[in-house]
Amino acid sequence: MKVQKLEQHDVRAFQQAKWDEPLIFELHTPGQRGVQLPNVNPDIQEVTGDVLSELPAELRRGKIEGLPEITQNRVLRHYLRLSQEVIGAAMNVEMGQGTCTMKYSPIVNEEFAASPKIAALHPKQDMDTVQGILEITYNLDLYMREISGMDKFSFQSGSGTQALFAMASIVRAYHESRGEGEQRDEIITTIFSHPSQASTAAVKGYKVITLYPDKDGYPDIEELKKVVSDRTAGFVVANPEDTGIYNDKIKEFTKIVHEAGGICYYDQANANGLLGITRAKEAGFDMCFFNLHKTFSTPHASGGPAAGALGVTKELASFLPAPLVEKEGGRYMLNDQLEHSIGKVRSYHGVPQNILRAYAWIRALGADGLKAVAEIAVLNNNYLYTKVLEIQGASAPYIKGKRLEQVRYSWEKLTEETGVTTDDISRRMADFGHQYWTSHHPYVVPEPFTLEPTESYSKADLDEYINSLSHIAKEAYENPEKVKNAPYHTSIHRIKDDDFFENPDKWANTWRALQKKHGGLKVFYEGE
């Protein structure tokens, strides 16, 4: 059999499977079973009965209601069909989800995470029975300290946003401990940092002051000088920001805030272009966090479970979420006696499977390997950057020099000349099996798209993605309606009612909500 190889300027032929597959709840057939459980041994029932009787009534179910009854083979068929209707980092060239750092997650790490030795652990087990995962957590803390320059890490946060919320909570607790909690009511951030920075600060009751870029795309330091004051509680920023522009004057920013008495905390959710090259400590930050599900290769898992690794200087260590893993002699333990702890930001101790995956990834690469990750990611990004700017109608606002690990581009010129928008191009990219992301809202860069190739992709992979963009840009100039009416080869053509995204009254995140609001899946799709 002859295998066709993609040549220069080729695009991939792609046709996604489409199944008219019901929700699993709609497959319910009373009496069907996937597993027939044996009767419980009376001796076991006598013991477990005593245990169950000690549970509070609200934690015991008299009967199980609402779960679908389905055979094993129908369950397998259901999920295999759904899997054919999606794309992801393990299936396609996934560099179009800029800021998310969609890199390869080694399959061997999945084997570790799926082992009963980790998957069957319970957070309430005696510490003597979980010394292995406690040791791994402790050692990951040590690695993160070396990578960042911070003095102590917590892995409790279940996401980057949760880590940002924890940091905003630490800022408030720190100032309250000094009697300045009411006075310091402002947090400063930047427009190209992640929106969660502003939103988590606002949830903590802070007034948020947003800095806009200067003509070259850097946060405006003169504006910072104008807004910083004795009301400044903190300064939170990503560097590089979503534009991929690295602010080499960041230490001047942190110095200005420190002189005003504020805390500086660093959104390093995506540190993929910085590993082994620069650290939060040397930039003057008091706190930082990493997303293990970005920089450190653990899967994003469709929104969770994730892990935000939160690190602080020794001055703030007592404010961290408790408990922390400590080592006493040759034994590992959980320490929840932190004098100023903000308490928990989620239940229990974080996501141990992701802690294990990140630990294994770091151990496999070593210090030199981590630095190579950053170097290859920056190289890949700047190759992509050069090639994208050769495409008619594409541009990259602000500085014309090199970018770090990603770039926020613009189709403004193409839109003005053809009427084709970035959202149109996003849908057309799906016809070639590619993900493509625009930007956070509201758009600051007009008609944006954000690409981040990471270190995982070869030159051939980069060229495949570039070829698809070039092909679609050519279509936009020659046959714009073809792009506007896309997609043609995906499992879903077009969403009829975009209002669903903006109207919480129409959202249905559970089967019960779908039935209550829309009368079921068929009505939801057909609008009956």
Short mmCIF file of C-alpha atoms in Angstrom, two decimals:
data_model
loop_
_atom_site.label_atom_id
_atom_site.label_comp_id
_atom_site.label_asym_id
_atom_site.label_seq_id
_atom_site.Cartn_x
_atom_site.Cartn_y
_atom_site.Cartn_z
CA MET A 1 0.00 0.00 0.00
CA LYS A 2 1.37 3.40 -0.95
CA VAL A 3 1.23 5.95 1.86
CA GLN A 4 0.71 9.53 0.74
CA LYS A 5 3.08 11.99 2.36
CA LEU A 6 2.10 15.61 2.76
CA GLU A 7 4.30 17.75 0.55
CA GLN A 8 5.03 21.44 0.88
CA HIS A 9 1.83 23.52 0.58
CA ASP A 10 -0.39 20.40 0.86
CA VAL A 11 -3.38 20.33 3.20
CA ARG A 12 -4.72 17.23 4.85
CA ALA A 13 -7.87 15.53 3.58
CA PHE A 14 -10.09 15.19 6.65
CA GLN A 15 -13.61 13.92 7.23
CA GLN A 16 -14.81 13.63 10.77
CA ALA A 17 -17.22 10.90 11.81
CA LYS A 18 -20.77 11.98 12.61
CA TRP A 19 -23.00 9.84 14.79
CA ASP A 20 -26.57 10.62 15.71
CA GLU A 21 -25.73 9.44 19.21
CA PRO A 22 -28.11 10.10 22.10
CA LEU A 23 -26.97 11.18 25.53
CA ILE A 24 -26.17 8.20 27.71
CA PHE A 25 -29.23 8.94 29.86
CA GLU A 26 -31.43 8.51 26.79
CA LEU A 27 -30.00 5.01 26.28
CA HIS A 28 -31.50 3.88 29.58
CA THR A 29 -33.43 0.61 29.31
CA PRO A 30 -34.86 -0.66 32.62
CA GLY A 31 -33.42 -4.01 33.58
CA GLN A 32 -30.28 -3.88 31.43
CA ARG A 33 -27.00 -4.42 33.26
CA GLY A 34 -23.35 -3.89 32.44
CA VAL A 35 -22.23 -5.86 35.49
CA GLN A 36 -24.27 -8.29 37.58
CA LEU A 37 -22.97 -8.03 41.13
CA PRO A 38 -23.08 -11.11 43.38
CA ASN A 39 -24.99 -11.10 46.61
CA VAL A 40 -22.96 -9.80 49.52
CA ASN A 41 -21.59 -12.41 51.91
CA PRO A 42 -23.67 -12.18 55.13
CA ASP A 43 -20.51 -11.93 57.25
CA ILE A 44 -19.25 -8.98 55.19
CA GLN A 45 -22.68 -7.37 55.21
CA GLU A 46 -22.75 -7.58 58.99
CA VAL A 47 -19.43 -5.70 59.23
CA THR A 48 -20.15 -3.12 56.54
CA GLY A 49 -23.61 -2.60 57.90
CA ASP A 50 -22.11 -1.35 61.15
CA VAL A 51 -19.78 0.96 59.22
CA LEU A 52 -22.59 2.35 57.09
CA SER A 53 -24.76 2.98 60.11
CA GLU A 54 -22.13 5.40 61.41
CA LEU A 55 -22.39 7.59 58.32
CA PRO A 56 -24.56 10.70 58.66
CA ALA A 57 -28.00 10.24 57.10
CA GLU A 58 -27.35 12.89 54.46
CA LEU A 59 -24.40 10.85 53.13
CA ARG A 60 -26.42 7.64 52.74
CA ARG A 61 -28.63 6.89 49.77
CA GLY A 62 -31.77 4.89 50.36
CA LYS A 63 -31.87 3.98 46.69
CA ILE A 64 -30.05 4.90 43.51
CA GLU A 65 -32.14 7.00 41.13
CA GLY A 66 -31.54 8.47 37.73
CA LEU A 67 -28.55 6.36 36.64
CA PRO A 68 -28.94 4.81 33.18
CA GLU A 69 -29.22 1.02 32.91
CA ILE A 70 -27.22 -0.09 29.84
CA THR A 71 -25.28 -3.15 28.66
CA GLN A 72 -21.49 -3.11 28.53
CA ASN A 73 -21.19 -3.25 24.74
CA ARG A 74 -23.64 -0.35 24.31
CA VAL A 75 -21.66 1.77 26.78
CA LEU A 76 -18.45 1.02 24.88
CA ARG A 77 -20.09 1.85 21.55
CA HIS A 78 -21.45 5.10 22.97
CA TYR A 79 -18.11 6.47 24.12
CA LEU A 80 -16.17 5.25 21.08
CA ARG A 81 -18.63 7.08 18.84
CA LEU A 82 -18.29 10.27 20.85
CA SER A 83 -14.50 9.97 20.72
CA GLN A 84 -14.67 9.99 16.92
CA GLU A 85 -16.51 13.30 16.99
CA VAL A 86 -13.78 15.23 18.78
CA ILE A 87 -10.17 16.19 18.12
CA GLY A 88 -7.39 16.68 20.63
CA ALA A 89 -3.68 16.86 21.30
CA ALA A 90 -3.20 13.09 20.93
CA MET A 91 -4.87 13.03 17.50
CA ASN A 92 -4.08 16.20 15.58
CA VAL A 93 -1.44 18.91 15.24
CA GLU A 94 -2.58 20.96 18.21
CA MET A 95 -0.85 24.34 18.24
CA GLY A 96 -3.95 26.44 17.69
CA GLN A 97 -4.95 26.63 21.34
CA GLY A 98 -2.61 29.49 22.17
CA THR A 99 -1.92 30.20 25.87
CA CYS A 100 -3.00 26.64 26.76
CA THR A 101 0.34 24.97 25.97
CA MET A 102 -1.11 21.83 24.38
CA LYS A 103 1.95 19.62 24.43
CA TYR A 104 2.53 15.89 24.24
CA SER A 105 1.80 14.05 27.47
CA PRO A 106 3.93 10.86 27.62
CA ILE A 107 1.77 7.75 27.63
CA VAL A 108 4.04 6.07 30.16
CA ASN A 109 2.99 8.72 32.67
CA GLU A 110 -0.62 7.67 32.11
CA GLU A 111 0.39 4.15 33.07
CA PHE A 112 1.82 5.48 36.32
CA ALA A 113 -1.29 7.54 37.06
CA ALA A 114 -3.64 4.64 36.32
CA SER A 115 -1.82 2.23 38.62
CA PRO A 116 -3.95 1.11 41.59
CA LYS A 117 -1.03 2.21 43.75
CA ILE A 118 -2.07 5.81 42.99
CA ALA A 119 -5.60 5.58 41.57
CA ALA A 120 -6.95 3.63 44.56
CA LEU A 121 -5.56 5.96 47.22
CA HIS A 122 -7.99 7.73 49.54
CA PRO A 123 -7.23 11.16 51.03
CA LYS A 124 -8.23 9.99 54.51
CA GLN A 125 -5.78 7.08 54.59
CA ASP A 126 -3.31 6.94 57.45
CA MET A 127 -0.13 8.82 56.52
CA ASP A 128 1.96 5.70 57.09
CA THR A 129 0.16 4.04 54.17
CA VAL A 130 0.72 6.89 51.67
CA GLN A 131 4.39 7.65 52.19
CA GLY A 132 5.09 7.14 48.46
CA ILE A 133 2.84 9.90 47.12
CA LEU A 134 3.82 12.18 50.00
CA GLU A 135 7.48 11.71 49.09
CA ILE A 136 6.74 12.48 45.42
CA THR A 137 4.80 15.61 46.42
CA TYR A 138 7.64 16.72 48.68
CA ASN A 139 10.24 16.19 45.97
CA LEU A 140 8.10 17.98 43.37
CA ASP A 141 8.03 20.92 45.78
CA LEU A 142 11.84 20.88 45.82
CA TYR A 143 12.01 20.81 42.01
CA MET A 144 9.56 23.69 41.74
CA ARG A 145 11.60 25.74 44.19
CA GLU A 146 14.68 25.28 42.02
CA ILE A 147 12.77 26.13 38.83
CA SER A 148 11.18 29.29 40.28
CA GLY A 149 13.42 30.47 43.12
CA MET A 150 10.46 30.37 45.52
CA ASP A 151 10.81 28.81 48.99
CA LYS A 152 7.68 26.67 49.41
CA PHE A 153 4.95 25.20 47.18
CA SER A 154 1.37 24.07 47.63
CA PHE A 155 -0.29 21.79 45.06
CA GLN A 156 -3.79 22.04 46.48
CA SER A 157 -5.24 24.35 43.80
CA GLY A 158 -7.22 22.46 41.16
CA SER A 159 -6.60 24.96 38.38
CA GLY A 160 -4.65 28.07 37.45
CA THR A 161 -7.62 30.26 38.30
CA GLN A 162 -7.88 28.62 41.70
CA ALA A 163 -4.18 29.31 42.25
CA LEU A 164 -4.74 32.96 41.31
CA PHE A 165 -7.64 33.09 43.76
CA ALA A 166 -5.39 31.60 46.45
CA MET A 167 -2.72 34.23 45.72
CA ALA A 168 -5.26 37.06 45.91
CA SER A 169 -6.39 35.56 49.22
CA ILE A 170 -2.78 35.53 50.48
CA VAL A 171 -2.39 39.19 49.47
CA ARG A 172 -5.46 40.09 51.52
CA ALA A 173 -4.42 37.97 54.51
CA TYR A 174 -0.90 39.41 54.46
CA HIS A 175 -2.08 43.02 54.52
CA GLU A 176 -4.70 42.26 57.18
CA SER A 177 -1.99 40.73 59.35
CA ARG A 178 -0.18 44.09 59.16
CA GLY A 179 -3.29 46.16 59.88
CA GLU A 180 -3.51 47.47 56.30
CA GLY A 181 -6.33 45.27 54.98
CA GLU A 182 -8.89 48.04 54.57
CA GLN A 183 -6.43 50.63 53.30
CA ARG A 184 -4.94 48.48 50.53
CA ASP A 185 -7.96 47.81 48.32
CA GLU A 186 -6.50 47.89 44.78
CA ILE A 187 -4.79 45.28 42.61
CA ILE A 188 -3.03 46.22 39.38
CA THR A 189 -2.88 43.93 36.34
CA THR A 190 -2.48 44.22 32.56
CA ILE A 191 -4.91 43.81 29.69
CA PHE A 192 -2.92 41.04 27.98
CA SER A 193 -2.62 38.97 31.15
CA HIS A 194 -5.19 36.22 31.68
CA PRO A 195 -8.67 37.52 32.61
CA SER A 196 -8.65 35.28 35.70
CA GLN A 197 -6.12 37.66 37.27
CA ALA A 198 -8.66 40.47 37.32
CA SER A 199 -11.66 38.27 38.11
CA THR A 200 -10.11 36.53 41.12
CA ALA A 201 -8.95 39.85 42.54
CA ALA A 202 -12.47 41.21 42.09
CA VAL A 203 -13.97 38.17 43.84
CA LYS A 204 -11.73 39.00 46.82
CA GLY A 205 -13.25 42.49 46.88
CA TYR A 206 -10.43 44.43 45.24
CA LYS A 207 -10.76 47.29 42.84
CA VAL A 208 -8.91 46.20 39.70
CA ILE A 209 -6.73 48.67 37.79
CA THR A 210 -5.76 47.54 34.30
CA LEU A 211 -2.64 48.72 32.48
CA TYR A 212 -2.74 48.91 28.69
CA PRO A 213 0.29 48.42 26.45
CA ASP A 214 2.52 51.09 25.01
CA LYS A 215 3.10 51.34 21.25
CA ASP A 216 5.46 48.34 21.29
CA GLY A 217 3.11 46.09 23.25
CA TYR A 218 4.82 46.30 26.65
CA PRO A 219 2.85 47.17 29.80
CA ASP A 220 3.20 50.93 30.19
CA ILE A 221 5.56 51.58 33.12
CA GLU A 222 4.67 55.28 33.20
CA GLU A 223 1.02 54.35 33.72
CA LEU A 224 2.06 52.02 36.53
CA LYS A 225 3.85 54.91 38.26
CA LYS A 226 0.64 56.98 38.02
CA VAL A 227 -1.68 54.39 39.57
CA VAL A 228 0.50 52.79 42.27
CA SER A 229 -0.14 54.23 45.75
CA ASP A 230 -0.56 53.37 49.41
CA ARG A 231 -3.84 51.73 48.36
CA THR A 232 -1.98 49.19 46.20
CA ALA A 233 -2.36 45.70 47.65
CA GLY A 234 -0.70 43.85 44.80
CA PHE A 235 0.45 43.62 41.21
CA VAL A 236 -0.30 40.48 39.17
CA VAL A 237 1.00 39.89 35.67
CA ALA A 238 1.96 37.24 33.14
CA ASN A 239 5.33 37.63 31.45
CA PRO A 240 5.40 37.03 28.58
CA GLU A 241 1.81 38.09 28.14
CA ASP A 242 -0.56 36.53 25.62
CA THR A 243 1.14 38.46 22.84
CA GLY A 244 4.33 36.44 23.38
CA ILE A 245 6.21 39.66 24.15
CA TYR A 246 8.61 39.30 27.07
CA ASN A 247 8.99 42.37 29.27
CA ASP A 248 12.70 42.48 30.11
CA LYS A 249 12.10 45.44 32.43
CA ILE A 250 9.82 43.45 34.71
CA LYS A 251 12.10 43.94 37.72
CA GLU A 252 11.51 47.70 37.48
CA PHE A 253 7.75 47.01 37.72
CA THR A 254 8.08 44.82 40.81
CA LYS A 255 10.43 47.34 42.44
CA ILE A 256 7.90 50.16 41.98
CA VAL A 257 5.14 48.08 43.58
CA HIS A 258 7.35 46.92 46.44
CA GLU A 259 8.36 50.49 47.23
CA ALA A 260 4.66 51.29 47.61
CA GLY A 261 4.20 48.34 49.99
CA GLY A 262 2.44 45.99 47.56
CA ILE A 263 2.86 42.26 46.91
CA CYS A 264 3.92 41.09 43.43
CA TYR A 265 2.56 37.80 42.15
CA TYR A 266 3.37 36.12 38.87
CA ASP A 267 1.01 34.21 36.58
CA GLN A 268 3.35 31.55 35.19
CA ALA A 269 0.59 29.19 34.12
CA ASN A 270 2.50 29.02 30.87
CA ALA A 271 6.24 29.08 31.55
CA ASN A 272 7.11 26.98 28.54
CA GLY A 273 9.57 29.49 27.08
CA LEU A 274 11.25 30.25 30.40
CA LEU A 275 12.31 26.93 31.94
CA GLY A 276 15.95 27.02 32.94
CA ILE A 277 16.36 30.54 31.55
CA THR A 278 14.72 32.95 33.97
CA ARG A 279 12.98 32.64 37.35
CA ALA A 280 10.30 34.45 39.34
CA LYS A 281 12.67 35.18 42.22
CA GLU A 282 15.18 37.12 40.12
CA ALA A 283 12.33 39.13 38.59
CA GLY A 284 11.36 40.32 42.06
CA PHE A 285 8.14 38.34 42.62
CA ASP A 286 6.83 37.27 46.02
CA MET A 287 4.62 34.50 44.61
CA CYS A 288 4.11 32.59 41.39
CA PHE A 289 2.17 29.63 40.12
CA PHE A 290 2.60 27.08 37.35
CA ASN A 291 -0.11 25.06 35.67
CA LEU A 292 1.08 21.49 35.77
CA HIS A 293 -1.41 20.84 32.95
CA LYS A 294 0.42 23.30 30.71
CA THR A 295 4.14 23.66 31.22
CA PHE A 296 4.64 20.32 32.97
CA SER A 297 2.80 18.12 30.50
CA THR A 298 -0.09 16.74 32.53
CA PRO A 299 -3.26 16.49 30.39
CA HIS A 300 -5.82 19.27 30.36
CA ALA A 301 -8.53 16.59 30.63
CA SER A 302 -11.26 18.75 29.08
CA GLY A 303 -11.23 21.24 31.90
CA GLY A 304 -10.07 19.10 34.81
CA PRO A 305 -8.84 17.71 37.05
CA ALA A 306 -5.88 20.04 36.84
CA ALA A 307 -3.23 21.37 39.20
CA GLY A 308 -1.99 24.87 39.96
CA ALA A 309 1.38 24.73 41.72
CA LEU A 310 1.55 27.81 43.97
CA GLY A 311 4.96 28.94 45.23
CA VAL A 312 5.84 31.71 47.69
CA THR A 313 8.87 33.25 49.38
CA LYS A 314 9.61 32.26 52.98
CA GLU A 315 7.96 35.49 54.20
CA LEU A 316 4.61 34.26 52.85
CA ALA A 317 4.96 30.51 53.50
CA SER A 318 2.75 30.58 56.59
CA PHE A 319 -0.13 31.99 54.50
CA LEU A 320 -0.26 29.04 52.05
CA PRO A 321 -3.30 26.75 51.84
CA ALA A 322 -2.96 23.94 54.38
CA PRO A 323 -1.89 21.21 54.70
CA LEU A 324 1.63 21.12 53.25
CA VAL A 325 3.85 18.06 52.96
CA GLU A 326 6.84 18.17 55.32
CA LYS A 327 9.63 15.72 56.10
CA GLU A 328 10.61 14.81 59.64
CA GLY A 329 13.51 12.42 59.81
CA GLY A 330 12.76 9.71 57.28
CA ARG A 331 8.98 10.17 57.41
CA TYR A 332 6.67 12.41 55.37
CA MET A 333 3.71 14.09 57.00
CA LEU A 334 0.93 16.60 56.38
CA ASN A 335 1.35 19.86 58.26
CA ASP A 336 -1.82 21.86 58.74
CA GLN A 337 -0.43 24.07 61.53
CA LEU A 338 0.33 27.16 59.44
CA GLU A 339 0.01 30.33 61.51
CA HIS A 340 -1.63 32.56 58.88
CA SER A 341 -2.98 29.95 56.43
CA ILE A 342 -5.79 31.09 54.16
CA GLY A 343 -7.31 27.64 54.70
CA LYS A 344 -8.32 25.32 51.92
CA VAL A 345 -9.04 26.40 48.35
CA ARG A 346 -10.36 22.94 47.43
CA SER A 347 -11.08 19.68 49.17
CA TYR A 348 -8.23 17.54 50.43
CA HIS A 349 -4.70 17.88 48.99
CA GLY A 350 -4.94 18.46 45.23
CA VAL A 351 -4.80 15.98 42.34
CA PRO A 352 -2.15 13.34 43.13
CA GLN A 353 -2.22 11.84 39.62
CA ASN A 354 -1.14 15.16 38.14
CA ILE A 355 1.51 15.61 40.79
CA LEU A 356 2.86 12.19 39.81
CA ARG A 357 2.76 12.94 36.08
CA ALA A 358 4.61 16.25 36.49
CA TYR A 359 7.17 14.63 38.78
CA ALA A 360 7.83 11.86 36.22
CA TRP A 361 8.11 14.40 33.38
CA ILE A 362 10.69 16.49 35.26
CA ARG A 363 12.65 13.41 36.30
CA ALA A 364 12.74 12.12 32.72
CA LEU A 365 14.05 15.44 31.33
CA GLY A 366 16.41 16.64 34.03
CA ALA A 367 17.70 20.21 34.27
CA ASP A 368 19.24 20.25 30.78
CA GLY A 369 16.09 18.76 29.30
CA LEU A 370 13.87 21.40 30.88
CA LYS A 371 16.01 24.14 29.38
CA ALA A 372 15.87 22.36 26.00
CA VAL A 373 12.05 22.41 26.25
CA ALA A 374 12.14 26.21 26.47
CA GLU A 375 14.70 26.59 23.69
CA ILE A 376 12.81 24.33 21.27
CA ALA A 377 9.48 25.95 22.12
CA VAL A 378 10.88 29.41 21.36
CA LEU A 379 12.53 28.14 18.16
CA ASN A 380 9.30 26.51 16.96
CA ASN A 381 7.31 29.62 17.77
CA ASN A 382 9.62 31.96 15.89
CA TYR A 383 9.66 29.67 12.84
CA LEU A 384 5.86 29.69 12.90
CA TYR A 385 5.87 33.47 13.43
CA THR A 386 8.05 34.02 10.36
CA LYS A 387 5.88 31.79 8.19
CA VAL A 388 2.54 33.20 9.33
CA LEU A 389 3.67 36.73 8.49
CA GLU A 390 4.25 35.56 4.92
CA ILE A 391 0.53 34.77 4.56
CA GLN A 392 -1.53 37.42 2.80
CA GLY A 393 -3.72 39.34 5.26
CA ALA A 394 -1.96 38.17 8.44
CA SER A 395 -0.04 40.40 10.85
CA ALA A 396 1.35 40.46 14.40
CA PRO A 397 0.76 43.82 16.13
CA TYR A 398 3.37 45.62 18.22
CA ILE A 399 7.11 44.90 18.18
CA LYS A 400 8.58 43.40 15.03
CA GLY A 401 11.30 41.42 16.78
CA LYS A 402 11.23 37.87 18.06
CA ARG A 403 8.49 36.58 20.34
CA LEU A 404 8.82 34.02 23.07
CA GLU A 405 6.58 30.92 23.16
CA GLN A 406 3.43 32.16 21.39
CA VAL A 407 2.04 35.05 19.36
CA ARG A 408 -1.31 36.79 19.16
CA TYR A 409 -1.76 37.48 15.46
CA SER A 410 -4.39 39.49 13.58
CA TRP A 411 -6.45 38.99 10.41
CA GLU A 412 -7.53 42.66 10.42
CA LYS A 413 -6.23 43.30 6.90
CA LEU A 414 -7.78 40.11 5.51
CA THR A 415 -11.13 40.94 7.11
CA GLU A 416 -11.12 44.46 5.67
CA GLU A 417 -10.30 43.14 2.19
CA THR A 418 -12.50 40.02 2.10
CA GLY A 419 -15.13 40.25 4.84
CA VAL A 420 -13.89 36.91 6.25
CA THR A 421 -13.45 37.06 10.03
CA THR A 422 -11.22 35.17 12.44
CA ASP A 423 -14.28 33.19 13.58
CA ASP A 424 -14.91 32.13 9.98
CA ILE A 425 -11.31 30.95 9.69
CA SER A 426 -11.64 29.08 12.98
CA ARG A 427 -14.53 27.04 11.60
CA ARG A 428 -12.75 26.40 8.30
CA MET A 429 -9.59 25.18 10.10
CA ALA A 430 -11.72 22.43 11.63
CA ASP A 431 -12.21 21.05 8.09
CA PHE A 432 -8.51 20.15 8.09
CA GLY A 433 -8.54 18.63 11.56
CA HIS A 434 -7.05 21.62 13.36
CA GLN A 435 -7.93 23.48 16.53
CA TYR A 436 -7.75 27.28 16.30
CA TRP A 437 -8.31 29.81 19.05
CA THR A 438 -8.92 33.53 18.75
CA SER A 439 -8.45 35.43 22.03
CA HIS A 440 -10.04 36.24 25.34
CA HIS A 441 -12.91 38.69 25.14
CA PRO A 442 -13.15 41.56 24.58
CA TYR A 443 -10.76 41.54 21.63
CA VAL A 444 -7.94 44.08 22.02
CA VAL A 445 -6.06 42.87 18.96
CA PRO A 446 -8.58 43.07 16.08
CA GLU A 447 -9.59 39.76 14.44
CA PRO A 448 -7.13 37.86 16.62
CA PHE A 449 -5.78 34.33 16.55
CA THR A 450 -3.29 32.92 19.04
CA LEU A 451 -0.84 30.13 18.20
CA GLU A 452 1.56 28.28 20.50
CA PRO A 453 3.48 25.37 18.96
CA THR A 454 5.34 24.20 22.14
CA GLU A 455 8.35 21.90 21.95
CA SER A 456 6.30 18.88 20.92
CA TYR A 457 6.01 19.48 17.19
CA SER A 458 8.37 18.82 14.31
CA LYS A 459 9.03 21.13 11.39
CA ALA A 460 6.70 18.92 9.30
CA ASP A 461 3.93 19.44 11.87
CA LEU A 462 4.47 23.19 11.85
CA ASP A 463 4.40 23.23 8.05
CA GLU A 464 1.13 21.28 7.99
CA TYR A 465 -0.54 23.88 10.20
CA ILE A 466 0.95 26.76 8.19
CA ASN A 467 -0.21 25.17 4.93
CA SER A 468 -3.79 25.01 6.23
CA LEU A 469 -3.72 28.69 7.25
CA SER A 470 -2.24 29.69 3.88
CA HIS A 471 -4.82 27.62 2.00
CA ILE A 472 -7.72 29.24 3.87
CA ALA A 473 -6.32 32.77 3.43
CA LYS A 474 -6.10 32.10 -0.32
CA GLU A 475 -9.72 30.88 -0.28
CA ALA A 476 -10.76 34.04 1.58
CA TYR A 477 -9.44 36.21 -1.24
CA GLU A 478 -10.70 33.98 -4.07
CA ASN A 479 -13.94 32.55 -2.69
CA PRO A 480 -14.84 34.17 0.64
CA GLU A 481 -18.27 32.52 0.84
CA LYS A 482 -16.64 29.12 1.03
CA VAL A 483 -14.82 30.15 4.19
CA LYS A 484 -17.84 31.92 5.66
CA ASN A 485 -20.05 28.83 5.32
CA ALA A 486 -17.56 26.37 6.84
CA PRO A 487 -17.21 23.81 8.31
CA TYR A 488 -18.03 21.07 5.84
CA HIS A 489 -16.20 17.99 7.15
CA THR A 490 -16.85 18.06 10.90
CA SER A 491 -19.39 16.28 13.08
CA ILE A 492 -21.33 19.50 13.68
CA HIS A 493 -21.87 22.04 10.91
CA ARG A 494 -23.00 25.32 12.49
CA ILE A 495 -24.58 26.22 15.80
CA LYS A 496 -27.92 27.77 14.96
CA ASP A 497 -28.37 29.89 18.05
CA ASP A 498 -25.23 31.66 19.29
CA ASP A 499 -27.34 33.16 22.09
CA PHE A 500 -26.83 29.94 24.04
CA PHE A 501 -23.27 31.04 24.81
CA GLU A 502 -24.35 34.39 26.25
CA ASN A 503 -27.56 33.44 28.07
CA PRO A 504 -27.14 31.52 31.37
CA ASP A 505 -30.88 30.81 31.41
CA LYS A 506 -30.29 28.46 28.46
CA TRP A 507 -27.20 26.70 29.80
CA ALA A 508 -27.70 23.04 30.73
CA ASN A 509 -24.70 21.42 32.38
CA THR A 510 -26.51 18.32 33.63
CA TRP A 511 -29.08 15.86 32.28
CA ARG A 512 -31.69 17.16 34.71
CA ALA A 513 -31.07 20.76 33.63
CA LEU A 514 -31.37 19.76 29.95
CA GLN A 515 -34.71 18.07 30.60
CA LYS A 516 -35.99 20.97 32.68
CA LYS A 517 -34.91 23.77 30.34
CA HIS A 518 -35.15 22.17 26.92
CA GLY A 519 -37.14 18.95 27.21
CA GLY A 520 -34.25 16.69 26.26
CA LEU A 521 -31.50 16.46 23.67
CA LYS A 522 -33.71 16.16 20.56
CA VAL A 523 -35.64 19.30 21.42
CA PHE A 524 -32.40 21.08 22.27
CA TYR A 525 -30.92 20.44 18.81
CA GLU A 526 -34.07 20.68 16.69
CA GLY A 527 -35.69 23.59 18.48
CA GLU A 528 -39.08 21.89 18.83
#
